[in-house]
């Protein structure tokens, strides 16, 4: 699990908005795609800790889980994360954690067997709903 | 300055930060497959580490990631605080989609490939490098577009052709693509030359006004790569010719 890499990437990129673009950040949300299988609490804890030593220490944030939806492009069926993940072993889960697109390497459509699976939502971690104020 | 973006992709920042520690990126591309491109990218990496450069190899050939097999790498990348640290062989740090896909198929759409490249560039911690070598898939598809898009500075491409006229025809198309995308053409190489039976890559280079880096003889030992170990790879006539090509490109002296 590479939570620290992601947390520092998030905080550093927000600091960039502050330092280079010249905006104060009042609040933001971290949306964690289910397929990335990040631990929401660990990620939130790390971001909080990393923010505390910076200009952005007063920024408020929340973490939400973005549900994953994967569509079979061959037959049109859609699948949720829960349906997909139960067929995967630990090693396969770890690979998808790092690179969600590899889902189609490890899962076939339960209905038609196709590997033409498209991730509609819930793949990785995003920072959204950033509220800014001029500095 | 106006700024109205309400979301951030932290990966773009990570990529930017990591690229600051990489002095130069060499893309290795070709027009068509089966021209020995991956072997050239891999051997080039070993030659450069042998010349005391700090070098990483990123295998983005998703249709046939082969660097792990060529180098016989069994070790997985290690998870460290700042990202995934690639395993090294002869000091060459190697990252490949092959680590993650194992032997499973890789049925990927263009968009999925772009996401994967972004993810790999963001999570891989190559550290400080003199050269990052990127093994691109044949042609000018999404992998090449994404790599060019994320690595905008200090970059150049070496294009691999063969004596076959078909290979040259498609490498010409690739060369024009890279020129249009403002990627410096380091030079063209003609690989797999049998019995000094040279093809027209030299003339193609002149026509395109780009450097020609030389001919590389077909080396039977290298062709049967599974029978040669990575350490011997740099001692072959294949590697010797490649070394001369790198000298011509002023990459080694
Ligand atoms: Zn289906």
mmCIF file of N, CA and C in Angstrom, chain A residues 1-2 9-11 13-14 20 22-23 28-29 38 62 70 82-83 92 96 98-99 103 105 109 112 117 120 123:
data_model
loop_
_atom_site.group_PDB
_atom_site.id
_atom_site.type_symbol
_atom_site.label_atom_id
_atom_site.label_comp_id
_atom_site.label_asym_id
_atom_site.label_seq_id
_atom_site.Cartn_x
_atom_site.Cartn_y
_atom_site.Cartn_z
ATOM 1 N N UNK A 1 0.839 -1.197 0.000
ATOM 2 C CA UNK A 1 0.000 0.000 0.000
ATOM 3 C C UNK A 1 0.877 1.251 0.000
ATOM 4 N N UNK A 2 0.647 2.115 -0.963
ATOM 5 C CA UNK A 2 1.542 3.272 -1.060
ATOM 6 C C UNK A 2 0.832 4.555 -0.629
ATOM 7 N N UNK A 9 1.970 13.380 -2.288
ATOM 8 C CA UNK A 9 1.655 13.931 -3.610
ATOM 9 C C UNK A 9 0.489 14.910 -3.522
ATOM 10 N N UNK A 10 -0.529 14.533 -2.757
ATOM 11 C CA UNK A 10 -1.708 15.395 -2.601
ATOM 12 C C UNK A 10 -1.312 16.712 -1.914
ATOM 13 N N UNK A 11 -0.601 16.593 -0.791
ATOM 14 C CA UNK A 11 -0.254 17.795 -0.028
ATOM 15 C C UNK A 11 0.694 18.689 -0.830
ATOM 16 N N UNK A 13 0.975 18.907 -4.066
ATOM 17 C CA UNK A 13 0.327 19.553 -5.213
ATOM 18 C C UNK A 13 -0.605 20.673 -4.745
ATOM 19 N N UNK A 14 -1.198 20.513 -3.543
ATOM 20 C CA UNK A 14 -2.015 21.607 -3.002
ATOM 21 C C UNK A 14 -1.146 22.796 -2.594
ATOM 22 N N UNK A 20 2.559 28.788 -5.776
ATOM 23 C CA UNK A 20 2.805 29.254 -7.138
ATOM 24 C C UNK A 20 1.606 30.014 -7.705
ATOM 25 N N UNK A 22 -0.886 31.160 -5.898
ATOM 26 C CA UNK A 22 -1.236 32.243 -4.992
ATOM 27 C C UNK A 22 -2.634 32.185 -4.402
ATOM 28 N N UNK A 23 -3.106 31.003 -4.095
ATOM 29 C CA UNK A 23 -4.426 30.877 -3.476
ATOM 30 C C UNK A 23 -4.351 30.181 -2.119
ATOM 31 N N UNK A 28 -11.116 21.043 0.926
ATOM 32 C CA UNK A 28 -11.068 20.141 -0.236
ATOM 33 C C UNK A 28 -11.544 18.765 0.187
ATOM 34 N N UNK A 29 -11.800 17.946 -0.817
ATOM 35 C CA UNK A 29 -12.217 16.563 -0.556
ATOM 36 C C UNK A 29 -11.246 15.609 -1.227
ATOM 37 N N UNK A 38 -7.371 1.869 -1.245
ATOM 38 C CA UNK A 38 -6.609 2.570 -0.219
ATOM 39 C C UNK A 38 -7.378 2.565 1.089
ATOM 40 N N UNK A 62 -12.203 16.406 3.826
ATOM 41 C CA UNK A 62 -12.884 15.165 4.179
ATOM 42 C C UNK A 62 -12.485 14.107 3.155
ATOM 43 N N UNK A 70 -17.825 -0.870 -13.256
ATOM 44 C CA UNK A 70 -17.077 -1.356 -14.405
ATOM 45 C C UNK A 70 -18.060 -1.944 -15.412
ATOM 46 N N UNK A 82 -17.687 -4.673 -5.270
ATOM 47 C CA UNK A 82 -17.893 -5.871 -4.434
ATOM 48 C C UNK A 82 -18.031 -7.130 -5.274
ATOM 49 N N UNK A 83 -18.744 -7.007 -6.372
ATOM 50 C CA UNK A 83 -18.928 -8.166 -7.243
ATOM 51 C C UNK A 83 -17.597 -8.607 -7.859
ATOM 52 N N UNK A 92 -3.490 -10.479 -6.727
ATOM 53 C CA UNK A 92 -4.190 -9.766 -7.806
ATOM 54 C C UNK A 92 -4.759 -8.440 -7.300
ATOM 55 N N UNK A 96 -3.960 -4.553 -8.689
ATOM 56 C CA UNK A 96 -5.020 -3.616 -9.071
ATOM 57 C C UNK A 96 -4.979 -2.366 -8.184
ATOM 58 N N UNK A 98 -2.280 -0.958 -7.209
ATOM 59 C CA UNK A 98 -1.291 -0.080 -7.833
ATOM 60 C C UNK A 98 -1.790 0.463 -9.169
ATOM 61 N N UNK A 99 -2.337 -0.407 -9.996
ATOM 62 C CA UNK A 99 -2.768 -0.012 -11.337
ATOM 63 C C UNK A 99 -4.164 -0.575 -11.621
ATOM 64 N N UNK A 103 -7.352 -4.532 -13.912
ATOM 65 C CA UNK A 103 -8.534 -5.316 -13.613
ATOM 66 C C UNK A 103 -8.858 -6.284 -14.750
ATOM 67 N N UNK A 105 -6.960 -7.643 -16.725
ATOM 68 C CA UNK A 105 -6.006 -8.749 -16.835
ATOM 69 C C UNK A 105 -6.407 -9.898 -15.914
ATOM 70 N N UNK A 109 -15.666 -10.722 -17.831
ATOM 71 C CA UNK A 109 -17.091 -10.450 -17.626
ATOM 72 C C UNK A 109 -17.758 -11.745 -17.173
ATOM 73 N N UNK A 112 -20.453 -12.735 -20.147
ATOM 74 C CA UNK A 112 -20.085 -13.164 -21.500
ATOM 75 C C UNK A 112 -18.618 -13.571 -21.633
ATOM 76 N N UNK A 117 -13.287 -4.654 -20.516
ATOM 77 C CA UNK A 117 -13.944 -4.034 -19.370
ATOM 78 C C UNK A 117 -13.505 -2.588 -19.244
ATOM 79 N N UNK A 120 -15.768 2.776 -15.380
ATOM 80 C CA UNK A 120 -16.557 4.004 -15.546
ATOM 81 C C UNK A 120 -16.246 5.004 -14.445
ATOM 82 N N UNK A 123 -11.659 4.630 -9.927
ATOM 83 C CA UNK A 123 -10.373 3.992 -10.160
ATOM 84 C C UNK A 123 -9.277 4.405 -9.153
#
